[in-house]
mmCIF file of C-alpha atoms and ligand atoms in Angstrom:
data_model
loop_
_atom_site.group_PDB
_atom_site.id
_atom_site.type_symbol
_atom_site.label_atom_id
_atom_site.label_comp_id
_atom_site.label_asym_id
_atom_site.label_seq_id
_atom_site.Cartn_x
_atom_site.Cartn_y
_atom_site.Cartn_z
ATOM 1 C CA UNK S 1 21.819 8.535 43.642
ATOM 2 C CA UNK S 2 22.428 9.551 47.267
ATOM 3 C CA UNK S 3 26.193 9.661 47.622
ATOM 4 C CA UNK S 4 26.635 12.859 49.619
ATOM 5 C CA UNK S 5 27.103 15.209 46.673
ATOM 6 C CA UNK S 6 24.275 17.514 45.716
ATOM 7 C CA UNK S 7 21.832 15.841 43.353
ATOM 8 C CA UNK S 8 21.528 17.817 40.123
ATOM 9 C CA UNK S 9 18.350 18.265 38.116
ATOM 10 C CA UNK S 10 18.187 19.076 34.406
ATOM 11 C CA UNK S 11 14.701 20.281 33.498
ATOM 12 C CA UNK S 12 13.173 20.299 30.000
ATOM 13 C CA UNK S 13 9.913 22.070 29.170
ATOM 14 C CA UNK S 14 8.036 23.660 26.293
ATOM 15 C CA UNK S 15 5.260 25.580 28.040
ATOM 16 C CA UNK S 16 4.279 27.786 30.919
ATOM 17 C CA UNK S 17 6.404 25.837 33.374
ATOM 18 C CA UNK S 18 4.050 25.586 36.341
ATOM 19 C CA UNK S 19 5.383 22.116 37.214
ATOM 20 C CA UNK S 20 8.923 23.414 37.053
ATOM 21 C CA UNK S 21 7.933 26.337 39.311
ATOM 22 C CA UNK S 22 6.478 23.867 41.848
ATOM 23 C CA UNK S 23 9.706 21.838 41.768
ATOM 24 C CA UNK S 24 11.975 24.892 41.954
ATOM 25 C CA UNK S 25 9.960 26.203 44.916
ATOM 26 C CA UNK S 26 10.228 22.826 46.655
ATOM 27 C CA UNK S 27 14.000 22.874 46.085
ATOM 28 C CA UNK S 28 14.236 26.430 47.471
ATOM 29 C CA UNK S 29 12.153 25.394 50.500
ATOM 30 C CA UNK S 30 14.490 22.475 51.208
ATOM 31 C CA UNK S 31 11.805 19.885 50.429
ATOM 32 C CA UNK S 32 13.874 18.413 47.576
ATOM 33 C CA UNK S 33 17.518 17.721 48.392
ATOM 34 C CA UNK S 34 18.789 18.807 44.987
ATOM 35 C CA UNK S 35 19.700 21.791 42.896
ATOM 36 C CA UNK S 36 18.410 22.847 39.513
ATOM 37 C CA UNK S 37 21.512 22.614 37.328
ATOM 38 C CA UNK S 38 19.956 23.743 34.058
ATOM 39 C CA UNK S 39 16.584 24.417 32.410
ATOM 40 C CA UNK S 40 16.278 23.863 28.660
ATOM 41 C CA UNK S 41 13.416 24.630 26.309
ATOM 42 C CA UNK S 42 12.647 24.033 22.650
ATOM 43 C CA UNK S 43 10.410 27.132 22.658
ATOM 44 C CA UNK S 44 12.279 30.433 22.709
ATOM 45 C CA UNK S 45 9.724 32.426 24.706
ATOM 46 C CA UNK S 46 8.459 29.604 26.926
ATOM 47 C CA UNK S 47 7.267 30.556 30.388
ATOM 48 C CA UNK S 48 9.484 27.854 31.880
ATOM 49 C CA UNK S 49 12.610 29.827 30.838
ATOM 50 C CA UNK S 50 11.178 32.952 32.436
ATOM 51 C CA UNK S 51 10.429 31.035 35.677
ATOM 52 C CA UNK S 52 14.065 29.888 35.716
ATOM 53 C CA UNK S 53 15.538 33.315 34.995
ATOM 54 C CA UNK S 54 13.476 35.030 37.692
ATOM 55 C CA UNK S 55 14.924 32.461 40.107
ATOM 56 C CA UNK S 56 18.473 33.089 38.824
ATOM 57 C CA UNK S 57 18.753 29.559 37.483
ATOM 58 C CA UNK S 58 20.633 28.729 34.257
ATOM 59 C CA UNK S 59 18.146 28.621 31.385
ATOM 60 C CA UNK S 60 18.646 28.109 27.662
ATOM 61 C CA UNK S 61 16.600 27.830 24.511
ATOM 62 C CA UNK S 62 17.961 25.134 22.211
ATOM 63 C CA UNK S 63 16.317 25.037 18.780
ATOM 64 C CA UNK S 64 14.668 21.656 18.168
ATOM 65 C CA UNK S 65 15.492 21.427 14.460
ATOM 66 C CA UNK S 66 13.360 20.468 11.538
ATOM 67 C CA UNK S 67 10.837 18.059 13.034
ATOM 68 C CA UNK S 68 7.569 18.916 14.802
ATOM 69 C CA UNK S 69 7.304 16.162 17.401
ATOM 70 C CA UNK S 70 10.923 15.164 18.085
ATOM 71 C CA UNK S 71 14.423 16.663 18.132
ATOM 72 C CA UNK S 72 16.506 16.348 14.994
ATOM 73 C CA UNK S 73 19.982 14.797 15.199
ATOM 74 C CA UNK S 74 21.888 18.055 15.768
ATOM 75 C CA UNK S 75 19.390 19.266 18.335
ATOM 76 C CA UNK S 76 19.468 15.949 20.173
ATOM 77 C CA UNK S 77 23.256 16.200 20.374
ATOM 78 C CA UNK S 78 23.029 19.784 21.644
ATOM 79 C CA UNK S 79 20.558 18.796 24.398
ATOM 80 C CA UNK S 80 22.669 15.818 25.473
ATOM 81 C CA UNK S 81 25.829 17.952 25.574
ATOM 82 C CA UNK S 82 24.162 20.736 27.575
ATOM 83 C CA UNK S 83 22.828 18.225 30.115
ATOM 84 C CA UNK S 84 26.157 16.389 30.365
ATOM 85 C CA UNK S 85 28.044 19.665 30.805
ATOM 86 C CA UNK S 86 25.621 20.565 33.600
ATOM 87 C CA UNK S 87 26.429 17.162 35.187
ATOM 88 C CA UNK S 88 22.799 16.301 35.790
ATOM 89 C CA UNK S 89 21.812 13.251 37.804
ATOM 90 C CA UNK S 90 18.152 13.302 36.776
ATOM 91 C CA UNK S 91 16.292 14.744 33.814
ATOM 92 C CA UNK S 92 12.892 16.115 34.724
ATOM 93 C CA UNK S 93 10.484 16.571 31.827
ATOM 94 C CA UNK S 94 8.034 19.289 32.779
ATOM 95 C CA UNK S 95 5.702 19.740 29.839
ATOM 96 C CA UNK S 96 8.373 18.954 27.221
ATOM 97 C CA UNK S 97 6.246 18.285 24.160
ATOM 98 C CA UNK S 98 8.712 16.304 22.054
ATOM 99 C CA UNK S 99 9.294 12.575 22.117
ATOM 100 C CA UNK S 100 12.850 11.696 23.142
ATOM 101 C CA UNK S 101 14.599 9.069 21.055
ATOM 102 C CA UNK S 102 17.647 6.803 20.725
ATOM 103 C CA UNK S 103 20.834 8.655 21.613
ATOM 104 C CA UNK S 104 19.153 10.866 24.198
ATOM 105 C CA UNK S 105 17.554 7.881 25.953
ATOM 106 C CA UNK S 106 20.807 5.918 25.844
ATOM 107 C CA UNK S 107 22.778 8.833 27.322
ATOM 108 C CA UNK S 108 20.491 9.052 30.362
ATOM 109 C CA UNK S 109 18.983 5.578 30.615
ATOM 110 C CA UNK S 110 16.762 5.165 33.670
ATOM 111 C CA UNK S 111 17.360 8.766 34.679
ATOM 112 C CA UNK S 112 14.547 10.572 32.877
ATOM 113 C CA UNK S 113 11.168 11.229 34.489
ATOM 114 C CA UNK S 114 7.983 12.773 33.115
ATOM 115 C CA UNK S 115 4.639 13.961 34.413
ATOM 116 C CA UNK S 116 1.544 13.144 32.398
ATOM 117 C CA UNK S 117 -1.980 14.492 32.951
ATOM 118 C CA UNK S 118 -3.866 11.183 33.264
ATOM 119 C CA UNK S 119 -3.770 7.939 35.190
ATOM 120 C CA UNK S 120 -1.583 5.978 32.807
ATOM 121 C CA UNK S 121 -1.905 3.627 30.998
ATOM 122 C CA UNK S 122 -5.228 5.384 30.291
ATOM 123 C CA UNK S 123 -5.071 8.313 27.902
ATOM 124 C CA UNK S 124 -1.436 8.571 26.789
ATOM 125 C CA UNK S 125 -0.480 11.234 24.262
ATOM 126 C CA UNK S 126 -1.886 14.700 23.743
ATOM 127 C CA UNK S 127 -4.759 16.422 25.590
ATOM 128 C CA UNK S 128 -5.162 13.620 28.103
ATOM 129 C CA UNK S 129 -7.721 15.572 30.160
ATOM 130 C CA UNK S 130 -9.882 15.959 27.020
ATOM 131 C CA UNK S 131 -9.564 12.235 26.317
ATOM 132 C CA UNK S 132 -10.720 11.564 29.899
ATOM 133 C CA UNK S 133 -13.690 13.938 29.658
ATOM 134 C CA UNK S 134 -14.713 12.578 26.244
ATOM 135 C CA UNK S 135 -14.482 8.997 27.504
ATOM 136 C CA UNK S 136 -16.679 9.770 30.505
ATOM 137 C CA UNK S 137 -14.426 8.427 33.247
ATOM 138 C CA UNK S 138 -15.364 9.496 36.779
ATOM 139 C CA UNK S 139 -11.793 9.582 38.057
ATOM 140 C CA UNK S 140 -8.665 10.699 36.306
ATOM 141 C CA UNK S 141 -5.441 12.231 37.612
ATOM 142 C CA UNK S 142 -1.750 12.473 36.898
ATOM 143 C CA UNK S 143 1.189 10.111 36.673
ATOM 144 C CA UNK S 144 4.928 10.519 37.224
ATOM 145 C CA UNK S 145 6.812 7.868 35.301
ATOM 146 C CA UNK S 146 10.199 6.890 33.970
ATOM 147 C CA UNK S 147 10.697 7.659 30.303
ATOM 148 C CA UNK S 148 11.346 4.802 27.888
ATOM 149 C CA UNK S 149 11.223 4.555 24.099
ATOM 150 C CA UNK S 150 7.414 4.547 23.967
ATOM 151 C CA UNK S 151 4.921 7.368 24.412
ATOM 152 C CA UNK S 152 4.040 7.761 28.117
ATOM 153 C CA UNK S 153 4.761 4.069 28.572
ATOM 154 C CA UNK S 154 7.595 3.872 31.145
ATOM 155 C CA UNK S 155 7.418 2.380 34.646
ATOM 156 C CA UNK S 156 5.099 4.290 36.975
ATOM 157 C CA UNK S 157 6.642 6.060 39.961
ATOM 158 C CA UNK S 158 3.593 7.782 41.423
ATOM 159 C CA UNK S 159 -0.016 8.661 40.688
ATOM 160 C CA UNK S 160 -2.583 11.019 42.153
ATOM 161 C CA UNK S 161 -6.305 10.852 41.447
ATOM 162 C CA UNK S 162 -8.616 13.727 40.540
ATOM 163 C CA UNK S 163 -12.438 13.439 40.364
ATOM 164 C CA UNK S 164 -14.247 14.244 37.135
ATOM 165 C CA UNK S 165 -17.335 16.276 38.075
ATOM 166 C CA UNK S 166 -20.691 16.052 36.290
ATOM 167 C CA UNK S 167 -20.541 19.507 34.759
ATOM 168 C CA UNK S 168 -16.798 19.774 34.297
ATOM 169 C CA UNK S 169 -15.393 21.868 31.505
ATOM 170 C CA UNK S 170 -12.086 21.101 29.836
ATOM 171 C CA UNK S 171 -10.461 24.059 31.576
ATOM 172 C CA UNK S 172 -11.793 23.175 35.022
ATOM 173 C CA UNK S 173 -10.653 19.557 34.762
ATOM 174 C CA UNK S 174 -7.278 20.549 33.355
ATOM 175 C CA UNK S 175 -6.750 23.013 36.228
ATOM 176 C CA UNK S 176 -7.617 20.347 38.824
ATOM 177 C CA UNK S 177 -5.145 17.913 37.227
ATOM 178 C CA UNK S 178 -2.462 20.601 37.084
ATOM 179 C CA UNK S 179 -2.900 21.282 40.809
ATOM 180 C CA UNK S 180 -2.475 17.553 41.515
ATOM 181 C CA UNK S 181 0.693 17.491 39.398
ATOM 182 C CA UNK S 182 2.131 20.337 41.476
ATOM 183 C CA UNK S 183 1.758 18.148 44.591
ATOM 184 C CA UNK S 184 2.814 14.821 43.112
ATOM 185 C CA UNK S 185 5.806 15.765 40.963
ATOM 186 C CA UNK S 186 7.896 17.497 43.675
ATOM 187 C CA UNK S 187 7.208 14.572 46.052
ATOM 188 C CA UNK S 188 8.389 12.028 43.493
ATOM 189 C CA UNK S 189 11.510 14.025 42.587
ATOM 190 C CA UNK S 190 12.297 14.392 46.300
ATOM 191 C CA UNK S 191 12.052 10.622 46.772
ATOM 192 C CA UNK S 192 14.302 9.952 43.796
ATOM 193 C CA UNK S 193 16.877 12.497 45.039
ATOM 194 C CA UNK S 194 16.858 10.772 48.446
ATOM 195 C CA UNK S 195 17.536 7.453 46.706
ATOM 196 C CA UNK S 196 14.293 5.996 48.034
ATOM 197 C CA UNK S 197 12.973 4.268 44.956
ATOM 198 C CA UNK S 198 14.048 1.064 43.285
ATOM 199 C CA UNK S 199 13.053 -0.095 39.819
ATOM 200 C CA UNK S 200 12.152 -3.764 39.450
ATOM 201 C CA UNK S 201 11.195 -4.265 35.816
ATOM 202 C CA UNK S 202 7.937 -2.394 35.320
ATOM 203 C CA UNK S 203 7.442 -1.922 39.045
ATOM 204 C CA UNK S 204 8.874 0.983 40.978
ATOM 205 C CA UNK S 205 8.937 0.358 44.714
ATOM 206 C CA UNK S 206 9.800 2.478 47.701
ATOM 207 C CA UNK S 207 12.755 0.930 49.517
ATOM 208 C CA UNK S 208 12.158 -0.084 53.107
ATOM 209 C CA UNK S 209 13.463 2.514 55.588
HETATM 210 C C1 GAR Z 301 1.400 19.336 32.283
HETATM 211 O O1 GAR Z 301 0.018 19.192 32.496
HETATM 212 C C2 GAR Z 301 2.014 18.013 31.895
HETATM 213 O O2 GAR Z 301 1.383 16.926 32.486
HETATM 214 C C3 GAR Z 301 1.803 18.014 30.405
HETATM 215 O O3 GAR Z 301 2.056 19.333 30.016
HETATM 216 C C4 GAR Z 301 1.663 20.201 31.057
HETATM 217 C C5 GAR Z 301 2.775 21.197 31.300
HETATM 218 O O4 GAR Z 301 2.361 22.212 32.152
HETATM 219 N N1 GAR Z 301 2.700 17.088 29.779
HETATM 220 C C6 GAR Z 301 2.321 16.250 28.824
HETATM 221 O O5 GAR Z 301 1.194 16.208 28.383
HETATM 222 C C7 GAR Z 301 3.437 15.349 28.303
HETATM 223 N N2 GAR Z 301 2.877 14.203 27.644
HETATM 224 P P1 GAR Z 301 3.400 23.203 32.794
HETATM 225 O O6 GAR Z 301 4.220 23.772 31.654
HETATM 226 O O7 GAR Z 301 2.555 24.253 33.450
HETATM 227 O O8 GAR Z 301 4.236 22.433 33.774
#
């Protein structure tokens, strides 16, 4: 992953794109040795596409097809083709709210990362900050992990903790987790682009300098 050529990121998101903005800003500031090759969204008016366009980065809406929680076969093929044509080295999921399946995972095996708003394996799935608040945990956080065939179940690359305060609201806790994601995700992507991490089964380790 560190062969002298510029490392290329393909970013997928469905929402406001604040994690993408943090990553794009880190790239622009030289903190991530990579370039954003393409940004794709399954939501036509998603903020993430706007963030990309204002930064003059290639951005495209690709319709997800007939399902609600995954891409249909044609859409999956269109995403894979767009990412292959952009010659991406790493796929960065930044709030992409569809589960990726078979052919997509096979096309980019071991090269897809995601950020999730909890300390996995606690609270996978939707509204993880609400799950944390409802459960009454005192500490939650965010996780950057490799994507496998399960839901938020891949090997963990990095985690950052966030306290849950006594009188927290959903919005306040969510905002605190989001802020932690904006620190953690660019750092993890930077390490991957520098070729610093090694995957040993379920364990991801930082290679010795
Ligand atoms: C982030 O909090 C991310 O962890 C979450 O969506 C949000 C996207 O925010 N992703 C998931 O829950 C995926 N399971 P953003 O669009 O502002 O980056």
